[in-house]
mmCIF file of C-alpha atoms and ligand atoms in Angstrom:
data_model
loop_
_atom_site.group_PDB
_atom_site.id
_atom_site.type_symbol
_atom_site.label_atom_id
_atom_site.label_comp_id
_atom_site.label_asym_id
_atom_site.label_seq_id
_atom_site.Cartn_x
_atom_site.Cartn_y
_atom_site.Cartn_z
ATOM 1 C CA MET A 1 -22.972 -72.691 -39.452
ATOM 2 C CA ARG A 2 -22.522 -69.585 -41.575
ATOM 3 C CA SER A 3 -23.379 -69.783 -45.270
ATOM 4 C CA LEU A 4 -20.597 -69.255 -48.043
ATOM 5 C CA GLU A 5 -22.255 -65.960 -48.829
ATOM 6 C CA PHE A 6 -22.069 -64.864 -45.301
ATOM 7 C CA GLU A 7 -18.351 -65.727 -45.173
ATOM 8 C CA ALA A 8 -17.913 -63.901 -48.571
ATOM 9 C CA LEU A 9 -19.599 -60.802 -47.178
ATOM 10 C CA LEU A 10 -17.196 -60.796 -44.127
ATOM 11 C CA ASP A 11 -14.318 -60.953 -46.490
ATOM 12 C CA VAL A 12 -15.653 -58.111 -48.607
ATOM 13 C CA SER A 13 -16.480 -56.143 -45.458
ATOM 14 C CA ALA A 14 -12.907 -56.447 -44.104
ATOM 15 C CA ARG A 15 -11.538 -55.277 -47.491
ATOM 16 C CA VAL A 16 -13.852 -52.413 -47.989
ATOM 17 C CA GLY A 17 -13.369 -51.373 -44.410
ATOM 18 C CA ALA A 18 -9.683 -51.239 -44.800
ATOM 19 C CA ASP A 19 -9.924 -48.742 -47.665
ATOM 20 C CA PRO A 20 -10.043 -45.200 -46.389
ATOM 21 C CA LEU A 21 -11.400 -43.962 -49.702
ATOM 22 C CA LEU A 22 -14.584 -46.109 -49.020
ATOM 23 C CA VAL A 23 -14.850 -46.235 -45.257
ATOM 24 C CA GLN A 24 -13.551 -44.196 -42.417
ATOM 25 C CA GLY A 25 -13.445 -45.672 -38.846
ATOM 26 C CA ALA A 26 -16.762 -47.031 -37.778
ATOM 27 C CA GLY A 27 -18.573 -45.612 -40.689
ATOM 28 C CA GLY A 28 -20.116 -47.697 -43.476
ATOM 29 C CA ASN A 29 -21.933 -50.944 -43.038
ATOM 30 C CA THR A 30 -22.875 -54.236 -44.917
ATOM 31 C CA SER A 31 -25.607 -56.502 -44.608
ATOM 32 C CA ILE A 32 -27.045 -59.932 -45.807
ATOM 33 C CA LYS A 33 -30.656 -61.252 -45.667
ATOM 34 C CA GLU A 34 -30.884 -65.020 -44.859
ATOM 35 C CA VAL A 35 -34.083 -66.737 -43.937
ATOM 36 C CA GLY A 36 -35.928 -63.851 -42.721
ATOM 37 C CA THR A 37 -32.958 -62.509 -40.828
ATOM 38 C CA LEU A 38 -31.216 -59.232 -41.703
ATOM 39 C CA TRP A 39 -27.474 -59.556 -40.593
ATOM 40 C CA ILE A 40 -26.165 -56.091 -40.349
ATOM 41 C CA LYS A 41 -22.876 -54.553 -39.041
ATOM 42 C CA ALA A 42 -23.030 -53.387 -35.407
ATOM 43 C CA SER A 43 -23.177 -49.807 -34.433
ATOM 44 C CA GLY A 44 -19.664 -48.325 -33.370
ATOM 45 C CA LEU A 45 -17.737 -51.285 -34.713
ATOM 46 C CA TRP A 46 -15.296 -51.147 -37.623
ATOM 47 C CA LEU A 47 -15.956 -52.974 -40.899
ATOM 48 C CA ALA A 48 -12.245 -53.314 -41.188
ATOM 49 C CA HIS A 49 -12.314 -55.753 -38.139
ATOM 50 C CA ALA A 50 -15.036 -58.033 -39.729
ATOM 51 C CA ARG A 51 -12.500 -61.022 -39.823
ATOM 52 C CA GLN A 52 -11.194 -60.242 -36.343
ATOM 53 C CA ARG A 53 -14.210 -60.188 -34.241
ATOM 54 C CA ASP A 54 -17.952 -60.657 -34.207
ATOM 55 C CA VAL A 55 -19.359 -57.510 -35.959
ATOM 56 C CA MET A 56 -22.796 -58.691 -37.387
ATOM 57 C CA VAL A 57 -26.091 -58.457 -35.487
ATOM 58 C CA PRO A 58 -29.258 -60.406 -36.439
ATOM 59 C CA VAL A 59 -32.362 -58.347 -36.940
ATOM 60 C CA ALA A 60 -35.988 -59.711 -37.670
ATOM 61 C CA LEU A 61 -36.479 -58.355 -41.072
ATOM 62 C CA ASP A 62 -40.300 -58.657 -41.437
ATOM 63 C CA LEU A 63 -40.971 -57.038 -38.128
ATOM 64 C CA LEU A 64 -38.651 -54.180 -38.947
ATOM 65 C CA LEU A 65 -40.327 -53.588 -42.391
ATOM 66 C CA ASP A 66 -43.732 -53.778 -40.818
ATOM 67 C CA ALA A 67 -42.679 -51.148 -38.273
ATOM 68 C CA LEU A 68 -41.196 -49.030 -41.047
ATOM 69 C CA GLU A 69 -44.532 -49.269 -42.824
ATOM 70 C CA ARG A 70 -46.403 -48.014 -39.683
ATOM 71 C CA ASP A 71 -43.704 -45.110 -39.249
ATOM 72 C CA ASP A 72 -43.057 -46.725 -35.776
ATOM 73 C CA PRO A 73 -40.567 -44.575 -33.851
ATOM 74 C CA ALA A 74 -38.805 -47.829 -32.667
ATOM 75 C CA THR A 75 -37.289 -48.009 -36.204
ATOM 76 C CA GLU A 76 -35.174 -45.059 -35.217
ATOM 77 C CA LYS A 77 -32.654 -47.210 -33.346
ATOM 78 C CA THR A 78 -33.883 -50.720 -34.612
ATOM 79 C CA GLN A 79 -32.560 -52.289 -31.349
ATOM 80 C CA ASP A 80 -36.081 -53.659 -30.564
ATOM 81 C CA PHE A 81 -35.711 -55.837 -33.687
ATOM 82 C CA VAL A 82 -32.523 -57.656 -32.703
ATOM 83 C CA ILE A 83 -33.079 -61.552 -32.446
ATOM 84 C CA SER A 84 -31.376 -61.690 -29.064
ATOM 85 C CA GLU A 85 -31.019 -65.479 -28.826
ATOM 86 C CA MET A 86 -28.802 -65.223 -32.006
ATOM 87 C CA ASN A 87 -26.893 -62.203 -30.697
ATOM 88 C CA PRO A 88 -24.708 -63.618 -27.830
ATOM 89 C CA SER A 89 -22.241 -60.595 -27.856
ATOM 90 C CA GLY A 90 -25.185 -58.132 -27.224
ATOM 91 C CA LEU A 91 -24.341 -55.913 -30.135
ATOM 92 C CA ARG A 92 -26.435 -53.122 -31.326
ATOM 93 C CA PRO A 93 -27.349 -52.778 -34.964
ATOM 94 C CA SER A 94 -26.088 -49.957 -37.165
ATOM 95 C CA ILE A 95 -27.968 -46.645 -37.029
ATOM 96 C CA GLU A 96 -28.241 -47.182 -40.706
ATOM 97 C CA THR A 97 -29.988 -50.679 -40.526
ATOM 98 C CA THR A 98 -33.205 -49.225 -42.211
ATOM 99 C CA VAL A 99 -31.362 -48.336 -45.340
ATOM 100 C CA HIS A 100 -30.298 -52.104 -45.683
ATOM 101 C CA ALA A 101 -33.946 -53.349 -44.753
ATOM 102 C CA LEU A 102 -35.592 -51.204 -47.341
ATOM 103 C CA MET A 103 -33.530 -52.478 -50.215
ATOM 104 C CA PRO A 104 -34.993 -55.838 -51.197
ATOM 105 C CA GLN A 105 -31.839 -57.360 -52.439
ATOM 106 C CA LYS A 106 -30.019 -60.017 -50.468
ATOM 107 C CA VAL A 107 -26.729 -58.098 -50.090
ATOM 108 C CA VAL A 108 -26.320 -54.357 -49.395
ATOM 109 C CA ILE A 109 -22.991 -52.463 -48.986
ATOM 110 C CA HIS A 110 -23.176 -48.905 -47.551
ATOM 111 C CA VAL A 111 -20.069 -46.841 -47.696
ATOM 112 C CA HIS A 112 -18.853 -43.223 -47.197
ATOM 113 C CA CYS A 113 -16.992 -43.427 -50.601
ATOM 114 C CA VAL A 114 -15.055 -40.095 -50.941
ATOM 115 C CA GLU A 115 -15.722 -39.887 -54.765
ATOM 116 C CA THR A 116 -19.450 -40.255 -54.048
ATOM 117 C CA ILE A 117 -19.398 -37.788 -51.202
ATOM 118 C CA ALA A 118 -17.503 -35.234 -53.352
ATOM 119 C CA THR A 119 -20.420 -35.507 -55.896
ATOM 120 C CA ALA A 120 -23.198 -35.792 -53.329
ATOM 121 C CA VAL A 121 -22.331 -32.523 -51.566
ATOM 122 C CA GLN A 122 -22.807 -30.538 -54.760
ATOM 123 C CA THR A 123 -26.137 -28.760 -55.451
ATOM 124 C CA ASN A 124 -26.379 -30.695 -58.832
ATOM 125 C CA GLY A 125 -25.220 -33.942 -57.312
ATOM 126 C CA GLY A 126 -28.241 -35.682 -58.612
ATOM 127 C CA ALA A 127 -27.596 -34.522 -62.151
ATOM 128 C CA ILE A 128 -23.949 -35.446 -62.068
ATOM 129 C CA ALA A 129 -24.865 -38.914 -60.761
ATOM 130 C CA ALA A 130 -27.581 -39.328 -63.490
ATOM 131 C CA GLU A 131 -25.046 -38.602 -66.151
ATOM 132 C CA ARG A 132 -22.232 -40.777 -64.834
ATOM 133 C CA LEU A 133 -24.393 -43.745 -63.670
ATOM 134 C CA ALA A 134 -26.364 -43.970 -66.827
ATOM 135 C CA GLY A 135 -27.692 -47.626 -67.346
ATOM 136 C CA ILE A 136 -27.444 -48.400 -63.693
ATOM 137 C CA PRO A 137 -30.765 -48.274 -61.833
ATOM 138 C CA HIS A 138 -30.183 -45.542 -59.276
ATOM 139 C CA VAL A 139 -31.865 -42.872 -57.222
ATOM 140 C CA PHE A 140 -30.585 -39.704 -55.597
ATOM 141 C CA VAL A 141 -31.873 -39.203 -52.186
ATOM 142 C CA PRO A 142 -31.495 -35.592 -50.815
ATOM 143 C CA TYR A 143 -29.917 -35.274 -47.353
ATOM 144 C CA ALA A 144 -31.793 -36.563 -44.358
ATOM 145 C CA ARG A 145 -30.502 -37.354 -41.029
ATOM 146 C CA PRO A 146 -29.575 -41.109 -40.769
ATOM 147 C CA GLY A 147 -32.143 -43.065 -38.959
ATOM 148 C CA LEU A 148 -35.974 -42.648 -39.536
ATOM 149 C CA PRO A 149 -35.814 -39.459 -41.607
ATOM 150 C CA LEU A 150 -33.335 -41.055 -44.016
ATOM 151 C CA ALA A 151 -35.480 -44.343 -44.150
ATOM 152 C CA ARG A 152 -38.467 -42.253 -44.994
ATOM 153 C CA ALA A 153 -36.702 -40.324 -47.790
ATOM 154 C CA ILE A 154 -35.420 -43.729 -49.350
ATOM 155 C CA ALA A 155 -38.794 -45.402 -49.065
ATOM 156 C CA GLU A 156 -40.408 -42.535 -50.951
ATOM 157 C CA ARG A 157 -38.010 -42.812 -53.871
ATOM 158 C CA LEU A 158 -37.052 -46.505 -54.040
ATOM 159 C CA GLN A 159 -38.194 -48.333 -57.183
ATOM 160 C CA GLU A 160 -38.458 -51.944 -57.858
ATOM 161 C CA LYS A 161 -35.069 -52.239 -59.665
ATOM 162 C CA THR A 162 -33.228 -49.628 -57.804
ATOM 163 C CA SER A 163 -29.791 -51.033 -57.057
ATOM 164 C CA VAL A 164 -27.773 -47.876 -56.094
ATOM 165 C CA LEU A 165 -28.597 -45.082 -53.746
ATOM 166 C CA ILE A 166 -26.649 -41.779 -53.928
ATOM 167 C CA LEU A 167 -27.228 -40.314 -50.625
ATOM 168 C CA GLY A 168 -26.996 -36.488 -50.593
ATOM 169 C CA ASN A 169 -24.315 -35.156 -48.228
ATOM 170 C CA HIS A 170 -23.574 -38.655 -47.053
ATOM 171 C CA GLY A 171 -22.531 -41.528 -49.275
ATOM 172 C CA LEU A 172 -23.516 -44.599 -51.320
ATOM 173 C CA ALA A 173 -25.352 -47.725 -50.982
ATOM 174 C CA VAL A 174 -25.263 -50.607 -53.624
ATOM 175 C CA ALA A 175 -27.376 -53.850 -53.474
ATOM 176 C CA ALA A 176 -27.298 -57.209 -55.434
ATOM 177 C CA GLU A 177 -28.405 -60.728 -55.047
ATOM 178 C CA THR A 178 -24.764 -61.976 -54.485
ATOM 179 C CA VAL A 179 -21.827 -60.587 -52.589
ATOM 180 C CA THR A 180 -19.827 -60.734 -55.782
ATOM 181 C CA ASP A 181 -22.255 -58.716 -57.675
ATOM 182 C CA ALA A 182 -22.574 -56.122 -54.915
ATOM 183 C CA ALA A 183 -18.849 -55.750 -54.655
ATOM 184 C CA MET A 184 -18.584 -55.349 -58.388
ATOM 185 C CA LEU A 185 -21.329 -52.901 -58.441
ATOM 186 C CA LEU A 186 -19.541 -50.878 -55.780
ATOM 187 C CA THR A 187 -16.272 -50.717 -57.820
ATOM 188 C CA ASP A 188 -18.140 -49.755 -60.929
ATOM 189 C CA VAL A 189 -20.063 -46.918 -59.241
ATOM 190 C CA SER A 190 -17.098 -45.454 -57.432
ATOM 191 C CA ARG A 191 -14.958 -45.666 -60.478
ATOM 192 C CA ARG A 192 -17.642 -43.799 -62.587
ATOM 193 C CA LEU A 193 -17.984 -41.043 -59.966
ATOM 194 C CA THR A 194 -14.228 -40.638 -59.870
ATOM 195 C CA GLY A 195 -13.217 -37.131 -60.936
ATOM 196 C CA GLN A 196 -10.197 -34.920 -60.778
ATOM 197 C CA ARG A 197 -8.289 -34.713 -57.678
ATOM 198 C CA ARG A 198 -6.294 -31.526 -56.854
ATOM 199 C CA SER A 199 -2.740 -32.213 -55.751
ATOM 200 C CA ALA A 200 -1.579 -30.254 -52.776
ATOM 201 C CA SER A 201 1.770 -28.888 -51.938
ATOM 202 C CA SER A 202 3.605 -30.530 -48.912
ATOM 203 C CA ALA A 203 3.093 -29.191 -45.344
ATOM 204 C CA ASP A 204 5.421 -26.683 -43.718
ATOM 205 C CA LEU A 205 6.335 -28.889 -40.881
ATOM 206 C CA ALA A 206 8.759 -26.419 -39.144
ATOM 207 C CA ALA A 207 6.072 -23.663 -39.145
ATOM 208 C CA LEU A 208 3.543 -26.222 -37.865
ATOM 209 C CA SER A 209 5.875 -27.436 -35.077
ATOM 210 C CA ARG A 210 6.302 -23.732 -33.941
ATOM 211 C CA LEU A 211 2.382 -23.248 -33.982
ATOM 212 C CA ALA A 212 2.061 -26.393 -31.818
ATOM 213 C CA VAL A 213 4.485 -25.192 -29.118
ATOM 214 C CA ASP A 214 3.088 -25.602 -25.441
ATOM 215 C CA SER A 215 -0.258 -26.692 -26.826
ATOM 216 C CA GLY A 216 -2.235 -29.959 -26.568
ATOM 217 C CA TYR A 217 -1.856 -30.234 -30.349
ATOM 218 C CA CYS A 218 0.752 -32.138 -32.487
ATOM 219 C CA LEU A 219 1.601 -32.925 -36.034
ATOM 220 C CA PRO A 220 -0.381 -35.960 -37.344
ATOM 221 C CA ASP A 221 1.536 -39.040 -38.178
ATOM 222 C CA ASP A 222 -0.231 -39.299 -41.619
ATOM 223 C CA ALA A 223 1.043 -36.581 -43.805
ATOM 224 C CA ARG A 224 -1.985 -36.847 -46.131
ATOM 225 C CA LEU A 225 -4.085 -34.897 -43.471
ATOM 226 C CA HIS A 226 -2.383 -31.788 -44.426
ATOM 227 C CA ALA A 227 -3.726 -31.440 -48.041
ATOM 228 C CA VAL A 228 -6.929 -29.843 -46.649
ATOM 229 C CA ALA A 229 -5.002 -26.874 -45.493
ATOM 230 C CA THR A 230 -1.986 -26.792 -47.898
ATOM 231 C CA ASP A 231 -4.418 -26.668 -50.854
ATOM 232 C CA LEU A 232 -6.169 -23.324 -50.458
ATOM 233 C CA GLU A 233 -9.224 -24.366 -52.440
ATOM 234 C CA SER A 234 -9.715 -27.383 -50.167
ATOM 235 C CA CYS A 235 -9.305 -25.065 -47.216
ATOM 236 C CA ARG A 236 -11.936 -22.687 -48.568
ATOM 237 C CA ILE A 237 -14.284 -25.608 -49.078
ATOM 238 C CA ALA A 238 -13.771 -26.842 -45.478
ATOM 239 C CA ALA A 239 -14.248 -23.288 -44.134
ATOM 240 C CA GLY A 240 -17.627 -23.246 -45.528
ATOM 241 C CA GLY A 241 -19.100 -25.659 -42.909
ATOM 242 C CA SER A 242 -19.953 -29.299 -42.453
ATOM 243 C CA LEU A 243 -20.532 -31.429 -45.552
ATOM 244 C CA TYR A 244 -21.656 -34.855 -44.141
ATOM 245 C CA PRO A 245 -22.881 -36.295 -40.883
ATOM 246 C CA ASP A 246 -19.668 -38.267 -39.714
ATOM 247 C CA HIS A 247 -17.713 -35.067 -39.999
ATOM 248 C CA VAL A 248 -20.018 -33.357 -37.411
ATOM 249 C CA ILE A 249 -20.085 -36.455 -35.141
ATOM 250 C CA PHE A 250 -16.269 -36.890 -35.030
ATOM 251 C CA LEU A 251 -14.768 -33.546 -35.732
ATOM 252 C CA GLY A 252 -17.657 -31.167 -34.546
ATOM 253 C CA LYS A 253 -19.453 -28.567 -36.550
ATOM 254 C CA GLY A 254 -17.477 -27.271 -39.528
ATOM 255 C CA SER A 255 -13.711 -26.910 -39.418
ATOM 256 C CA VAL A 256 -11.546 -24.547 -37.495
ATOM 257 C CA ILE A 257 -9.407 -22.415 -39.664
ATOM 258 C CA ALA A 258 -6.600 -20.517 -37.910
ATOM 259 C CA ALA A 259 -6.543 -16.771 -38.710
ATOM 260 C CA PRO A 260 -3.096 -15.135 -39.357
ATOM 261 C CA GLY A 261 -1.086 -14.821 -36.216
ATOM 262 C CA GLU A 262 -3.152 -17.364 -34.333
ATOM 263 C CA THR A 263 -1.339 -20.397 -32.792
ATOM 264 C CA ALA A 264 -2.678 -23.739 -31.307
ATOM 265 C CA VAL A 265 -2.244 -22.124 -27.759
ATOM 266 C CA SER A 266 -4.123 -18.915 -28.635
ATOM 267 C CA ILE A 267 -6.977 -20.999 -30.208
ATOM 268 C CA GLU A 268 -7.064 -23.210 -26.955
ATOM 269 C CA THR A 269 -7.110 -20.152 -24.764
ATOM 270 C CA ASP A 270 -9.859 -18.500 -26.875
ATOM 271 C CA ARG A 271 -12.017 -21.578 -26.815
ATOM 272 C CA LYS A 272 -11.610 -22.171 -23.087
ATOM 273 C CA GLU A 273 -12.493 -18.584 -22.218
ATOM 274 C CA ARG A 274 -15.639 -19.044 -24.217
ATOM 275 C CA GLY A 275 -16.431 -22.386 -22.517
ATOM 276 C CA GLU A 276 -16.218 -24.231 -25.833
ATOM 277 C CA THR A 277 -14.923 -27.768 -26.359
ATOM 278 C CA LEU A 278 -11.469 -27.954 -28.119
ATOM 279 C CA PRO A 279 -11.657 -28.971 -31.866
ATOM 280 C CA PRO A 280 -9.786 -32.275 -32.593
ATOM 281 C CA LEU A 281 -8.383 -30.647 -35.767
ATOM 282 C CA LEU A 282 -6.949 -27.183 -36.635
ATOM 283 C CA LEU A 283 -6.275 -25.989 -40.194
ATOM 284 C CA PHE A 284 -3.442 -23.464 -40.897
ATOM 285 C CA PRO A 285 -3.914 -22.222 -44.448
ATOM 286 C CA GLY A 286 -1.000 -22.856 -46.699
ATOM 287 C CA LYS A 287 0.897 -24.664 -43.867
ATOM 288 C CA GLY A 288 -0.999 -27.899 -42.899
ATOM 289 C CA VAL A 289 -2.959 -29.269 -39.917
ATOM 290 C CA LEU A 290 -2.410 -30.021 -36.271
ATOM 291 C CA VAL A 291 -4.397 -32.558 -34.310
ATOM 292 C CA GLU A 292 -5.179 -32.790 -30.619
ATOM 293 C CA LYS A 293 -2.764 -35.179 -28.934
ATOM 294 C CA THR A 294 -5.748 -36.980 -27.476
ATOM 295 C CA ILE A 295 -7.573 -37.320 -30.854
ATOM 296 C CA SER A 296 -9.564 -40.471 -31.176
ATOM 297 C CA ALA A 297 -9.039 -43.018 -34.011
ATOM 298 C CA GLY A 298 -12.447 -42.068 -35.304
ATOM 299 C CA ALA A 299 -11.680 -38.470 -35.453
ATOM 300 C CA LEU A 300 -8.399 -39.054 -37.078
ATOM 301 C CA ALA A 301 -10.124 -41.180 -39.768
ATOM 302 C CA MET A 302 -12.518 -38.224 -40.419
ATOM 303 C CA ALA A 303 -9.666 -35.774 -40.631
ATOM 304 C CA ARG A 304 -8.184 -37.879 -43.391
ATOM 305 C CA CYS A 305 -11.614 -38.088 -45.073
ATOM 306 C CA LEU A 306 -11.929 -34.313 -45.052
ATOM 307 C CA ALA A 307 -8.588 -33.970 -46.965
ATOM 308 C CA ASP A 308 -9.756 -36.767 -49.414
ATOM 309 C CA VAL A 309 -13.180 -35.332 -50.031
ATOM 310 C CA THR A 310 -12.270 -31.694 -50.380
ATOM 311 C CA ALA A 311 -9.442 -32.466 -52.732
ATOM 312 C CA ARG A 312 -12.034 -34.104 -55.061
ATOM 313 C CA ILE A 313 -14.589 -31.212 -55.062
ATOM 314 C CA PRO A 314 -14.070 -28.993 -58.151
ATOM 315 C CA ALA A 315 -13.151 -25.482 -57.141
ATOM 316 C CA SER A 316 -16.095 -24.116 -59.207
ATOM 317 C CA ALA A 317 -18.699 -26.445 -57.583
ATOM 318 C CA ARG A 318 -21.757 -25.073 -55.800
ATOM 319 C CA LEU A 319 -22.037 -26.921 -52.545
ATOM 320 C CA ARG A 320 -24.828 -27.829 -50.191
ATOM 321 C CA TYR A 321 -23.578 -27.522 -46.588
ATOM 322 C CA LEU A 322 -25.446 -29.023 -43.760
ATOM 323 C CA SER A 323 -27.571 -26.266 -42.117
ATOM 324 C CA ASP A 324 -27.225 -25.099 -38.483
ATOM 325 C CA ALA A 325 -30.293 -27.122 -37.619
ATOM 326 C CA GLU A 326 -28.947 -30.256 -39.360
ATOM 327 C CA ASN A 327 -25.591 -29.901 -37.510
ATOM 328 C CA ALA A 328 -27.401 -29.432 -34.141
ATOM 329 C CA GLU A 329 -29.642 -32.403 -34.732
ATOM 330 C CA LEU A 330 -26.608 -34.579 -35.318
ATOM 331 C CA LEU A 331 -24.822 -33.403 -32.218
ATOM 332 C CA GLY A 332 -27.837 -33.998 -30.020
ATOM 333 C CA TRP A 333 -28.710 -37.356 -31.271
ATOM 334 C CA ASP A 334 -28.956 -40.176 -28.705
ATOM 335 C CA ALA A 335 -28.088 -42.980 -31.147
ATOM 336 C CA GLU A 336 -24.881 -41.122 -32.072
ATOM 337 C CA LYS A 337 -23.972 -40.602 -28.560
ATOM 338 C CA TYR A 338 -23.737 -44.415 -28.176
ATOM 339 C CA ARG A 339 -21.348 -44.588 -31.131
ATOM 340 C CA GLN A 340 -19.197 -41.638 -29.868
ATOM 341 C CA LYS A 341 -19.000 -43.341 -26.492
ATOM 342 C CA LEU A 342 -17.673 -46.546 -28.132
ATOM 343 C CA ASN A 343 -15.172 -44.466 -30.057
ATOM 344 C CA ARG A 344 -13.948 -42.757 -26.965
ATOM 345 C CA ALA A 345 -13.715 -46.000 -25.084
ATOM 346 C CA GLY A 346 -11.513 -47.318 -27.840
ATOM 347 C CA GLN A 347 -13.656 -50.435 -28.309
ATOM 348 C CA ALA A 348 -13.769 -49.861 -31.882
ATOM 349 C CA LEU A 349 -10.101 -50.474 -32.030
ATOM 350 C CA GLN A 350 -10.179 -53.875 -30.622
HETATM 351 ZN ZN1 ZN B 401 -23.707 -43.797 -43.710
#
């Protein structure tokens, strides 16, 4: 039988997972440590569905921590540490399981909070966090690829009382001894990191419809996606490259900004001639965005995230974009290929 705390965590997971300002698609994860077992959200599944299906995987905590101590490469996927007799659905643990294991508190919530990301992509993100989170034991962890590199970067910086991790170019993790305290800490931190949001003018739907003619692209149902293109500062920020891992995983490297005179068809033709895959999202500066007609739910969630994050980055901010090597590392990563496969198969929507 599940404990009351476990049940409470599922409630918080479903609530947090349904808030696109905290979690997009299959991103983010929650965990609870009970009698030596770390229960962690499964890879590729959505926190939003925590009350609709089995989403938690049991992992042997001490074995995983020992392996981390040894720098064992098996900690990259953490699958070897699943307690299979307690995992009838055969779920795989989140790619970010080690983040949860390393924090000693009972409950950990990791989110891709857009307010945190908008801070954590700035070159002085650590200083901004230090000022806004005064009084909360936190550390800023510079960007490292999720998995073993991120685990190492966290382990190097974690102190005994650390309850908040600001993950550079990535997101936020909060930890506490109870689900209620963790949820309150999450609310407090994201509120403190909340800055100004630029408003964007509305999309030019007539122009976008013309730009989509005869192409595999269409207008998105969610009008909020357009802000990244109708607000020219946001568009400029997006044009600079990729800012966080899930953007690269679901939308590809950087953003495709249409040049004057380009249409969805001309971009498609150009890409096909060069043997490149088609981008799920196209930005038309000042007009709005078009999405691939076959866009996945995960990519759609990340398109919304791009609009939400860029609108919160001050125009004067100096940004740290992911390097070419960091982009390539994310696109060639086995563990992520599994998550992408689930996304394409639509399992995440069940
Ligand atoms: Zn993450």
